[in-house]
Tab-separated table of C-alpha atoms and ligand atoms in Angstrom:
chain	number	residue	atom	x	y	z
A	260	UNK	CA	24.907	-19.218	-0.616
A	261	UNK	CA	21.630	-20.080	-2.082
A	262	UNK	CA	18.940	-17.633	-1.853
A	263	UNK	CA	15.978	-18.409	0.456
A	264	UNK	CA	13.340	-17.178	-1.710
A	265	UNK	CA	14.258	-16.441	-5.442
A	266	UNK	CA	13.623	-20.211	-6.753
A	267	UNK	CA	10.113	-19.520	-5.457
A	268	UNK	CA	9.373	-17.137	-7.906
A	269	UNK	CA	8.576	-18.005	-11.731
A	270	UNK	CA	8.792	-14.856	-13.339
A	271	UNK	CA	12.298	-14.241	-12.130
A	272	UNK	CA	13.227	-17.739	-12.672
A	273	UNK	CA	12.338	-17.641	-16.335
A	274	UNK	CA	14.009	-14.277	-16.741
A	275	UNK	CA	17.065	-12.450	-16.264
A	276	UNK	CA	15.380	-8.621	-15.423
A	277	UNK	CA	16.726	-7.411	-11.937
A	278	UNK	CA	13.169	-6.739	-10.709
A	279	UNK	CA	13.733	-3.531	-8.641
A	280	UNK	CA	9.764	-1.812	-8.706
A	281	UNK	CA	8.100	-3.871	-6.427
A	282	UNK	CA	6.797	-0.470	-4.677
A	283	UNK	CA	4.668	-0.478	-8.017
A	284	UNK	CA	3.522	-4.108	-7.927
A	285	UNK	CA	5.485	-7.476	-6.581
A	286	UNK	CA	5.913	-10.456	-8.154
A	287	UNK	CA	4.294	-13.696	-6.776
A	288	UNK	CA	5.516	-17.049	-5.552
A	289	UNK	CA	4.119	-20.117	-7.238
A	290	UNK	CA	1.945	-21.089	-4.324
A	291	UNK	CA	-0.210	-17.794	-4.967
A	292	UNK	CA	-0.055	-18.736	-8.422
A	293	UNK	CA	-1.217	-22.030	-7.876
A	294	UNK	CA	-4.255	-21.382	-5.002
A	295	UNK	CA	-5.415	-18.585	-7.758
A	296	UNK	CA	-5.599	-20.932	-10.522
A	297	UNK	CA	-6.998	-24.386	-7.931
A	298	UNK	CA	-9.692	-21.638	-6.968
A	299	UNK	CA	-10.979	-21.819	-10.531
A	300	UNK	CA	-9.945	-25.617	-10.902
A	301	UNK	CA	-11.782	-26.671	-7.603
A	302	UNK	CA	-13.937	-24.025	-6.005
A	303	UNK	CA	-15.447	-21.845	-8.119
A	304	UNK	CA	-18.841	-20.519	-7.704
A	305	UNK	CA	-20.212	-17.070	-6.644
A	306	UNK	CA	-19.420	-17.007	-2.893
A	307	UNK	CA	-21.969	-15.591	-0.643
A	308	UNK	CA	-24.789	-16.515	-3.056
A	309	UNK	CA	-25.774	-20.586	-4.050
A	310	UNK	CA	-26.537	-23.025	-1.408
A	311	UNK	CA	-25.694	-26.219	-3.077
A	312	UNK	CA	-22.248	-27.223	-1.613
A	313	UNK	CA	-19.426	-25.803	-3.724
A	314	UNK	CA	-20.991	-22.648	-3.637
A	315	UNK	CA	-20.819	-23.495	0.188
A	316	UNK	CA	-17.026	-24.334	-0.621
A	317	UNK	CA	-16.374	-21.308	-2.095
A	318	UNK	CA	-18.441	-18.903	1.028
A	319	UNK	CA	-16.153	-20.889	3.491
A	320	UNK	CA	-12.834	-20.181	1.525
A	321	UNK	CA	-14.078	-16.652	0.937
A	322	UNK	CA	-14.409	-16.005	4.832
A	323	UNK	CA	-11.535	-18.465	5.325
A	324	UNK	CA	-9.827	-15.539	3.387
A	325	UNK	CA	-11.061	-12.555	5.651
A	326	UNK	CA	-10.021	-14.468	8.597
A	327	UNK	CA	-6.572	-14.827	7.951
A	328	UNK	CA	-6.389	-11.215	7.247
A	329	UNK	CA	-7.796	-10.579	10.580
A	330	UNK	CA	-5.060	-12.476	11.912
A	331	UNK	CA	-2.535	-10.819	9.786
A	332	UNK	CA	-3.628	-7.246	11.114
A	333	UNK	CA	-4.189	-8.164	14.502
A	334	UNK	CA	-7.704	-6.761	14.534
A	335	UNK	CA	-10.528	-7.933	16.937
A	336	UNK	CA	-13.474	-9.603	14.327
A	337	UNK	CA	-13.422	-10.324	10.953
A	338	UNK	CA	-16.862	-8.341	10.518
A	339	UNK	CA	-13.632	-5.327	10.399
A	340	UNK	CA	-12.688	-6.767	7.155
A	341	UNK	CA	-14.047	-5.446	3.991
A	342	UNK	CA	-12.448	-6.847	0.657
A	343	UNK	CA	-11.851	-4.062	-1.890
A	344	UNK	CA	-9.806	-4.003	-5.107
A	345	UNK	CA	-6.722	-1.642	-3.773
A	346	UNK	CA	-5.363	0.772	-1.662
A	347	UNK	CA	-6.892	3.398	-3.587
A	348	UNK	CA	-10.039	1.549	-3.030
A	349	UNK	CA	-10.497	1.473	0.320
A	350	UNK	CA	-9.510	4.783	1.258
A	351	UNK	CA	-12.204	6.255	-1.005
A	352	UNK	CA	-14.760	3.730	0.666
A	353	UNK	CA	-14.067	5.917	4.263
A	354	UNK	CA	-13.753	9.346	1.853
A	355	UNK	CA	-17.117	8.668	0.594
A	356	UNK	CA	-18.766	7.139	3.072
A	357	UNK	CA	-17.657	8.444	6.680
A	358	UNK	CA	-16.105	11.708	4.856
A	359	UNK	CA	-19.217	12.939	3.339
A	360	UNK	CA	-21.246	12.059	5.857
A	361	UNK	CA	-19.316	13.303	8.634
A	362	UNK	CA	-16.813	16.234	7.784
A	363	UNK	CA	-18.516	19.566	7.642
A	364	UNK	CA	-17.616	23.119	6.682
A	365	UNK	CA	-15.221	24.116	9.091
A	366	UNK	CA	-13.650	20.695	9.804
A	367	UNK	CA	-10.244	20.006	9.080
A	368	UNK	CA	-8.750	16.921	6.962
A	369	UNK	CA	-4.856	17.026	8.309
A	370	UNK	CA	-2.537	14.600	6.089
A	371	UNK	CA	1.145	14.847	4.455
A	372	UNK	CA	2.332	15.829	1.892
A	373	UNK	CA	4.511	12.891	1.502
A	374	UNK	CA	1.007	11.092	0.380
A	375	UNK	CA	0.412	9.213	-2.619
A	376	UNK	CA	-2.331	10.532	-4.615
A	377	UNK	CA	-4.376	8.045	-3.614
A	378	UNK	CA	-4.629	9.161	-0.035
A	379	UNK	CA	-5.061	13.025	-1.843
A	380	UNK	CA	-7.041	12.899	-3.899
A	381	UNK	CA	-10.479	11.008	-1.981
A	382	UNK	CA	-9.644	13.869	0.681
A	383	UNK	CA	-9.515	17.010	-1.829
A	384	UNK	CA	-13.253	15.763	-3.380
A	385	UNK	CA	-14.312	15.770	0.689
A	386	UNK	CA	-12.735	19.082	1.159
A	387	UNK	CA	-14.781	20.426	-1.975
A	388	UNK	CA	-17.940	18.586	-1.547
A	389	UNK	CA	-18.075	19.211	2.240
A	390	UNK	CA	-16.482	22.657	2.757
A	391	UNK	CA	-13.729	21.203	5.215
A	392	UNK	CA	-10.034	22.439	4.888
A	393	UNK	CA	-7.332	20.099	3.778
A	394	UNK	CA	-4.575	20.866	5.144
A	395	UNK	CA	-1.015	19.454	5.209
A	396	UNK	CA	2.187	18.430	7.471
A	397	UNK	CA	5.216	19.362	5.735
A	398	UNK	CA	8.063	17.015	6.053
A	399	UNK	CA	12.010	17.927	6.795
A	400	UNK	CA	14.285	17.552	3.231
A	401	UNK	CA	15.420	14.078	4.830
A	402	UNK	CA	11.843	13.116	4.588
A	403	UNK	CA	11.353	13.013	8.696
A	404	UNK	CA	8.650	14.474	10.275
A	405	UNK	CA	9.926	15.545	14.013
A	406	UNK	CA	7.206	15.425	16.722
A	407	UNK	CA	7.185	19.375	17.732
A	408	UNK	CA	5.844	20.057	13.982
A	409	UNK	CA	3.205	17.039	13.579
A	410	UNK	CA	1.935	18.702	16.854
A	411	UNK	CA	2.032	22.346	15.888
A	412	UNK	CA	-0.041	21.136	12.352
A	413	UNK	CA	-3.184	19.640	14.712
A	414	UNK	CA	-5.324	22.681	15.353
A	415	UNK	CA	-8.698	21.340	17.422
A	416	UNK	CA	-10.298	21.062	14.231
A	417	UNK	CA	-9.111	18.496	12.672
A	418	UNK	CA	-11.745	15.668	12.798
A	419	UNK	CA	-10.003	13.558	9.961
A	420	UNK	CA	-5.887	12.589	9.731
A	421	UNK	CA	-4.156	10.331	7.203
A	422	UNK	CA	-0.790	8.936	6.327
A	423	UNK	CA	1.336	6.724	4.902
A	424	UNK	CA	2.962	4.220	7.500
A	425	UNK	CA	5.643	4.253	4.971
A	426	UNK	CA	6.358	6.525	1.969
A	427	UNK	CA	6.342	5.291	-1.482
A	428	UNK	CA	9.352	7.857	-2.404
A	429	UNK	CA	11.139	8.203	0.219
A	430	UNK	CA	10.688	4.895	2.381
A	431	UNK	CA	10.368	6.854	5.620
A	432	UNK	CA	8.205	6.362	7.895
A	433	UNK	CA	5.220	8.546	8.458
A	434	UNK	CA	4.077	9.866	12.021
A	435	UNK	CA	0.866	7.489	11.797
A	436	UNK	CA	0.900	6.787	16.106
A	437	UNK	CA	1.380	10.201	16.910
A	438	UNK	CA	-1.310	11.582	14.513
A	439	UNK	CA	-3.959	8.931	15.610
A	440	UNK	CA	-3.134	10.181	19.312
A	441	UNK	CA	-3.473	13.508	18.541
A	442	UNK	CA	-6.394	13.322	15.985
A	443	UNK	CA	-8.505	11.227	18.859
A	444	UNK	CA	-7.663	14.276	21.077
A	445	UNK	CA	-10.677	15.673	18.836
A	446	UNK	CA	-12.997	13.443	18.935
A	447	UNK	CA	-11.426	12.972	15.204
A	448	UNK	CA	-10.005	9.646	13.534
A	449	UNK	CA	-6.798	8.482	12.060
A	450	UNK	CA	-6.377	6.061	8.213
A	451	UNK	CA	-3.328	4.709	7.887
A	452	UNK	CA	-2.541	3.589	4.364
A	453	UNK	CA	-0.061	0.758	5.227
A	454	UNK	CA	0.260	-0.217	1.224
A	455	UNK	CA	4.206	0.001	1.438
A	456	UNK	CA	4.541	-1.361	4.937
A	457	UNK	CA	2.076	-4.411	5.073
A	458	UNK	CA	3.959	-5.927	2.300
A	459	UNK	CA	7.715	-5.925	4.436
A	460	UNK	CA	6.634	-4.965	8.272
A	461	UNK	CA	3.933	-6.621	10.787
A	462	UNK	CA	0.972	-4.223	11.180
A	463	UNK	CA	-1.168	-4.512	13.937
A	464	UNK	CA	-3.842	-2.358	13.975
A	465	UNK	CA	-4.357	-2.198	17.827
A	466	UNK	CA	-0.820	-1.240	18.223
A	467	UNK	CA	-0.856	0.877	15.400
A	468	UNK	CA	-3.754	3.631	17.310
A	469	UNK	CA	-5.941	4.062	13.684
A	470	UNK	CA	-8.938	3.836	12.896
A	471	UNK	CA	-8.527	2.664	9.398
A	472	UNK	CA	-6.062	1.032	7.741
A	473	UNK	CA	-5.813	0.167	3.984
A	474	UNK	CA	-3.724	-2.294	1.758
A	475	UNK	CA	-3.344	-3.630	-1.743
A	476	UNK	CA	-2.589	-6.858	-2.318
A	477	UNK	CA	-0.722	-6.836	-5.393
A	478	UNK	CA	2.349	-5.353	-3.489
A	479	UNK	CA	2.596	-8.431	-1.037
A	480	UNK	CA	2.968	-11.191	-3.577
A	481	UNK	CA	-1.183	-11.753	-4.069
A	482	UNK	CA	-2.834	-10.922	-7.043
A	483	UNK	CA	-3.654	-7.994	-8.422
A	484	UNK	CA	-7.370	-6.511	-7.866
A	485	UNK	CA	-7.583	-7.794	-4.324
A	486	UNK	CA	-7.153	-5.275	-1.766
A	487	UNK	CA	-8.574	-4.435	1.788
A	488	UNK	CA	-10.000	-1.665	4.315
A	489	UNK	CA	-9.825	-2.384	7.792
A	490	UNK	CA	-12.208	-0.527	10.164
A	491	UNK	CA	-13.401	0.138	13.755
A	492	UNK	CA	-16.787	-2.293	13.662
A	493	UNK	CA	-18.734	0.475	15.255
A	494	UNK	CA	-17.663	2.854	12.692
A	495	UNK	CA	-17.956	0.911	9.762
A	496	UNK	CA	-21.575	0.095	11.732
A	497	UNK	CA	-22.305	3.350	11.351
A	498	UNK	CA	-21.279	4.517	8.148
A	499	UNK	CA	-24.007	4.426	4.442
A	500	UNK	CA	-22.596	2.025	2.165
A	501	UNK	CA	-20.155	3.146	-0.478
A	502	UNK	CA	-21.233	1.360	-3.650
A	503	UNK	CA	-24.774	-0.512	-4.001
A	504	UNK	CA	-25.895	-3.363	-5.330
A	505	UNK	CA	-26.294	-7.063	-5.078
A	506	UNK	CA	-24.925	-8.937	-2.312
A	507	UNK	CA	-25.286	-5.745	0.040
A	508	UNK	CA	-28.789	-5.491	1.300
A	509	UNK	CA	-31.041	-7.068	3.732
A	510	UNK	CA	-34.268	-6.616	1.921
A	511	UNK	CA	-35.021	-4.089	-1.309
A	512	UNK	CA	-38.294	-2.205	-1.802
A	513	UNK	CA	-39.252	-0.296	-4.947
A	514	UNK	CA	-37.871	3.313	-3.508
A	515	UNK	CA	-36.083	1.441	-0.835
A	516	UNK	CA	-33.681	-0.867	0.851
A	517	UNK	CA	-31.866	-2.053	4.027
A	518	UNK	CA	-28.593	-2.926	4.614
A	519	UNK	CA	-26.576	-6.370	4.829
A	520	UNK	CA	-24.281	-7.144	8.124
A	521	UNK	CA	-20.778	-5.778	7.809
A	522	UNK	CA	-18.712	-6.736	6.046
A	523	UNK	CA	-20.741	-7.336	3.815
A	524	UNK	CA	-22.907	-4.048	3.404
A	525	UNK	CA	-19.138	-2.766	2.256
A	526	UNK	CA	-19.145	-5.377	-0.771
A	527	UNK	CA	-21.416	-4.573	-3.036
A	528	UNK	CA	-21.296	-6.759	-6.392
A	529	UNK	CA	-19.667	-10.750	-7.126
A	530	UNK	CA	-16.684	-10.980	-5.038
A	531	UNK	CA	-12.959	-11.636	-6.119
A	532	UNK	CA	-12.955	-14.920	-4.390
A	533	UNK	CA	-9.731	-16.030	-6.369
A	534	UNK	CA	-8.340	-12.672	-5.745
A	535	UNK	CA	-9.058	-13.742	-1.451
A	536	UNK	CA	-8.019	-17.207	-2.169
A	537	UNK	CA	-4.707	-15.205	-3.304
A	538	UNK	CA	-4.088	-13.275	-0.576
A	539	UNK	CA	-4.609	-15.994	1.783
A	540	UNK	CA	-1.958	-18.094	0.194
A	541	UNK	CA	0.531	-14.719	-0.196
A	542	UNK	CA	0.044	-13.610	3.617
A	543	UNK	CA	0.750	-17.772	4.756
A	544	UNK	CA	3.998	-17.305	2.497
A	545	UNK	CA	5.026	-14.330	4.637
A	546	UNK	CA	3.967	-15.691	7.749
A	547	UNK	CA	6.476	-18.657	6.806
A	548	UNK	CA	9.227	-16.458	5.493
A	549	UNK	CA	9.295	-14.200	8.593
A	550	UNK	CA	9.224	-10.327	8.414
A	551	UNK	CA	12.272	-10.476	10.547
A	552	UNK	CA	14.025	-12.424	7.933
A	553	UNK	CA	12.455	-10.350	5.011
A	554	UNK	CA	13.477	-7.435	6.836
A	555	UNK	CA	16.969	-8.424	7.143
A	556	UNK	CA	17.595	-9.686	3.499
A	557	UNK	CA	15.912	-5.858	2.833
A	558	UNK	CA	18.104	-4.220	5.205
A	559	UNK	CA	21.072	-5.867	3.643
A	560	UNK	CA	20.087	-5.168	0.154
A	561	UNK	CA	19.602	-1.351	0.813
A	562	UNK	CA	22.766	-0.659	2.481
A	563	UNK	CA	24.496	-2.373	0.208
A	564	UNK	CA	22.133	0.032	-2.699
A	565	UNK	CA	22.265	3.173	-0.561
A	566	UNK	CA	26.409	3.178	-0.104
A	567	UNK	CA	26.789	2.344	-3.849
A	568	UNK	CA	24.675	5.260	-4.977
A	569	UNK	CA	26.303	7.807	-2.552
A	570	UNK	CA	29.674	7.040	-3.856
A	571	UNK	CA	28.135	7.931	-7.545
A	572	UNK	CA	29.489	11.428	-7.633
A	573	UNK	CA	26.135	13.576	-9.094
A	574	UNK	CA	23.820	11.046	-7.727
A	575	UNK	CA	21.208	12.372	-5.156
A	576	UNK	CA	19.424	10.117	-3.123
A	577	UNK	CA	15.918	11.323	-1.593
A	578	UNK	CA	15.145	11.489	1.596
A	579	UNK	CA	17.436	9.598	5.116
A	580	UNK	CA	20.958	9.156	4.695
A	581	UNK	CA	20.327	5.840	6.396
A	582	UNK	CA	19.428	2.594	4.838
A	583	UNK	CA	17.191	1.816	8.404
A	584	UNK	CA	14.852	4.684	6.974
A	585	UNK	CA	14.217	3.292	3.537
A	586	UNK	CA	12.418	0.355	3.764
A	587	UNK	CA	14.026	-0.367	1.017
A	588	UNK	CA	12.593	1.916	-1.445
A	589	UNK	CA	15.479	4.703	-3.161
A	590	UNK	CA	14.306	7.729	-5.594
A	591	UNK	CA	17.294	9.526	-6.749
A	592	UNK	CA	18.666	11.714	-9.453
A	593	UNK	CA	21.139	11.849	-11.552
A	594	UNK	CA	22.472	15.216	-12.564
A	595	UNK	CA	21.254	16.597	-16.222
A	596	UNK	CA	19.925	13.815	-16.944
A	597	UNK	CA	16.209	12.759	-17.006
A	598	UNK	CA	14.570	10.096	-14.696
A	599	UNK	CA	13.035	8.911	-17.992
A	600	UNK	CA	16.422	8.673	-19.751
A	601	UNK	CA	18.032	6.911	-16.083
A	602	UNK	CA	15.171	4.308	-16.499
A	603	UNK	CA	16.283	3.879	-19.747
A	604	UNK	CA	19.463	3.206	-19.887
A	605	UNK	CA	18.940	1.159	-16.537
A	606	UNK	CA	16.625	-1.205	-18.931
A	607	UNK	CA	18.726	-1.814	-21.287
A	608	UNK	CA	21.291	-3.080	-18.462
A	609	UNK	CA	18.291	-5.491	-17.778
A	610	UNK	CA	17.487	-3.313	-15.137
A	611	UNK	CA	13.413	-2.509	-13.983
A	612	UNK	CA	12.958	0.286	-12.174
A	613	UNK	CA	10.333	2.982	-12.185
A	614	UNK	CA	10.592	6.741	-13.146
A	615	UNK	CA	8.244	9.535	-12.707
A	616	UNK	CA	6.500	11.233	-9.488
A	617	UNK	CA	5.539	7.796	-8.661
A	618	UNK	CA	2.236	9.220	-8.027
A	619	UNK	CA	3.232	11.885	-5.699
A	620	UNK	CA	3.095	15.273	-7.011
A	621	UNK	CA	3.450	17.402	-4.125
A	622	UNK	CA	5.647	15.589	-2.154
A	623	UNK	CA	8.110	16.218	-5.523
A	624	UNK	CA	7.283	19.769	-5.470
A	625	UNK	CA	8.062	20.199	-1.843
A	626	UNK	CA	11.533	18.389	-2.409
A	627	UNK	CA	11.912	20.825	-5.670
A	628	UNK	CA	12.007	17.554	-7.531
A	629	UNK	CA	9.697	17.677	-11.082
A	630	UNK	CA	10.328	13.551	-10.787
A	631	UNK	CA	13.004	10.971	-9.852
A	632	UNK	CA	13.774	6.811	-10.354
A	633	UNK	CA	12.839	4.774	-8.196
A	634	UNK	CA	14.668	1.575	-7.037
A	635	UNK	CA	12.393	-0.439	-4.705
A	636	UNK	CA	13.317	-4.252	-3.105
A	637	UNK	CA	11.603	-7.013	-2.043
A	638	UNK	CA	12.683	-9.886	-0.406
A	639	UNK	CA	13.469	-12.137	-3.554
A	640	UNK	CA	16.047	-9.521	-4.616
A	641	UNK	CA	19.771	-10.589	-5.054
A	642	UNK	CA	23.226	-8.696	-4.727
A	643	UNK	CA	24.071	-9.565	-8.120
A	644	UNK	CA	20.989	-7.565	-9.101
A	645	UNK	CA	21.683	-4.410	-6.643
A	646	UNK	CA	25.791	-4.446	-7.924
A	647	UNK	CA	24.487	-4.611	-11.797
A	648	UNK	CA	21.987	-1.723	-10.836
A	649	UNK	CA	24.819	0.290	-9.449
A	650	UNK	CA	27.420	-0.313	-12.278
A	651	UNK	CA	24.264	0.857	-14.631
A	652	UNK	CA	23.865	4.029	-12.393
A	653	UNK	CA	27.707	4.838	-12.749
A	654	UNK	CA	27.462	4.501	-16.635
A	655	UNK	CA	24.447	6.741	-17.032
A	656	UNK	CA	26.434	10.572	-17.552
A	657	UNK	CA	29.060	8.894	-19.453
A	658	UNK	CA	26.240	7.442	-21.452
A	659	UNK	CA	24.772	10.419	-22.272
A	660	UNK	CA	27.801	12.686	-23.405
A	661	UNK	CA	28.175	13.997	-19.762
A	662	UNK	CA	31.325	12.763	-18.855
B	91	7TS	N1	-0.622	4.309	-1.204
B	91	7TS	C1	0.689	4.102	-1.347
B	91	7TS	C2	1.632	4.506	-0.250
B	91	7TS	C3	1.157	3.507	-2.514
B	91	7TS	O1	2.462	3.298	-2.663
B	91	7TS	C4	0.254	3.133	-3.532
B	91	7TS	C5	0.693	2.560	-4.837
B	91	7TS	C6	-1.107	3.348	-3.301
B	91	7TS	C7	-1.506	3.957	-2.132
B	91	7TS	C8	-2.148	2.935	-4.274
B	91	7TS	O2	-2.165	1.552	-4.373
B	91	7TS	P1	-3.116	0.842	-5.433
B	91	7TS	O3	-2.821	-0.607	-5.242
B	91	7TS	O4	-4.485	1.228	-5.095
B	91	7TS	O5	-2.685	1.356	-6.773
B	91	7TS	N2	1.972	2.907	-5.223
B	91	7TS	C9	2.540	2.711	-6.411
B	91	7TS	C10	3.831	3.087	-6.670
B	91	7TS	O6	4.584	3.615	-5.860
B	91	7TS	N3	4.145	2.772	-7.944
B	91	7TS	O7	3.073	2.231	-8.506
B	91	7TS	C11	2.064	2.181	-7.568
């Protein structure tokens, strides 16, 4: 049977590399291609600025852009919107600008450790800078976080939460609805950092509880150095602007200045209006491919990934047992031998997958794991390419002299 998706992609038509890191970054179809490069062709002027009418062109595909993301997240106004590079991004935007100028000493920042640095990191310069107490969930060795501990972690003063609706390690699923619930309980609020779900799962942010809620778009098939922060309007109404410059401000004095409208006191600087143009054209190609149908070719994939591995005798797999909680993302070991000689080998079996902490230190400590490889899917993945992964995986110990 013909693949639904595959012949949309040009990298992977040109080459034969089974493309299994698109937790790090995922390729993109030709029509994101193309509305990047007809951006340039046909529109291109500094949005938000000219008044002569392709500068007008480019404004309206600009906000045209930040509509359609509305849309995708479900939220109430596009004024929610603010376009940022990445993930990483946008969750220092609320760090620095509703952390430091909300959190005090005393307060409590409550996240888990199955966190990628990014959503670390921004909190542990609060913590410092403010005197508030990071503090940490601690997930079960199957990744899972059961409801009786996320509870017993809230103390009443805990004014900021944050996780991962899905883990870049481990694919499981963090307990983002239950920590909002509990986190509001305080008066507090709740960032999701849906970077590995938006790409494969609908995210609304209404069902979802949070506050904010961040996203690249480089891992959902748009270009790289477009990403987004969504926020409550009347906190992002209330919160200093994060970076300052053109674009930003109502009117400037010499010691002086107030503040643009959101969203556009959050963008500070010339806009990535190809980057938008992007993203619009990568979240219309999911909307037409289906997260139901993504997620099945997904499920499919990782079963078919997950059983292989587990029938590798002195392969471990990190994290669920289940292919349901993997989201199709698998770190695993391989017995004396190093994740950087298992992405090795794996390459030269035309293989692409990523080795390291993937950016998560402590979540690897807490798993007594210095690092692992990483396979992660994406919807243009093929069986051929999960079978020639797992026939690479068998080879690896007899590869290196371990029988
Ligand atoms: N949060 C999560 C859960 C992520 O997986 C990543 C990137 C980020 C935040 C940061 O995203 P960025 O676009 O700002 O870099 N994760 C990975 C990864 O797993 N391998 O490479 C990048």
């Amino acid at each position: 049977m013909s693949h639904p998706f595959r012949a949309d992609f040009p990298l992977l038509v040109h080459t034969d590399i089974a493309f299994l890191d698109s937790a790090a970054t995922s390729q993109r179809p030709e029509c994101v291609i193309q509305a990047e490069k007809e951006y340039y062709e046909r529109y291109n002027a500094n949005p938000l600025r000219g008044f002569y009418d392709l500068a007008q062109e480019a404004t309206a595909r600009y906000e045209g852009a930040r509509e359609k993301v509305r849309a995708f997240l479900n939220a109430d106004s596009a004024e929610e919107i603010i376009f940022t590079r990445n993930t990483t991004e946008s969750i220092n935007l609320v760090a620095w600008s509703w952390g430091l100028s909300n959190l005090k000493k005393g307060d409590e920042i409550l996240i888990t450790i199955s966190e990628h640095h990014s959503n670390i990191l921004p909190w542990q310069m609060v913590a410092q800078r403010t005197g508030a107490v990071l503090r940490y969930i601690f997930c079960r060795e199957d990744g899972s976080y059961p409801k009786e501990e996320v509870e017993a972690a809230f103390t009443g003063k805990v004014k900021l939460a944050a996780a991962a609706l899905v883990s870049n390690v481990l694919g499981q699923e963090g307990p983002v609805r239950q920590m909002a619930k509990l986190v509001h309980l305080n008066g507090g609020v709740m960032l999701a950092d849906a970077a590995q779900a938006a790409p494969h799962m609908a995210v609304d942010v209404k069902a979802l509880g949070v506050d904010f809620l961040a996203f690249s778009g480089h891992k959902m098939l748009a270009p790289m150095g477009i990403g987004v922060l969504w926020g409550r309007k009347d906190l992002l109404d209330s919160m200093p602007p994060f970076l300052r410059g053109g674009e930003m401000i109502d009117s400037v004095r010499q010691q002086d200045a107030t503040f643009a409208e959101l969203p556009h006191k959050f963008e500070a600087g010339t806009v990535n209006g190809a980057g938008a143009e992007g993203l619009a054209a990568a979240i219309d190609y999911l909307s037409r491919a289906g997260f139901d149908r993504i997620g099945d070719i997904e499920l499919s994939l990782t079963r078919r990934a997950l059983s292989g591995l587990q029938a590798i005798p002195h392969v471990r797999v990190l994290g669920g047992t289940t292919a349901e909680e993997h989201h199709g993302i698998l770190a695993f070991l391989v017995d004396g031998v190093h994740p950087h000689d298992v992405s090795a080998i794996l390459n030269e079996d035309g293989v692409a997958v990523r080795a390291g902490h993937h950016c998560a230190q402590p979540l690897h400590t807490h798993l007594g794991a210095r690092s692992s490889t990483r396979a992660s899917l994406y919807l243009y993945n093929t069986e051929e390419e999960i079978d020639r992964f797992l026939e690479s995986v068998s080879s690896i110990r007899r590869k290196m002299g371990l029988g």
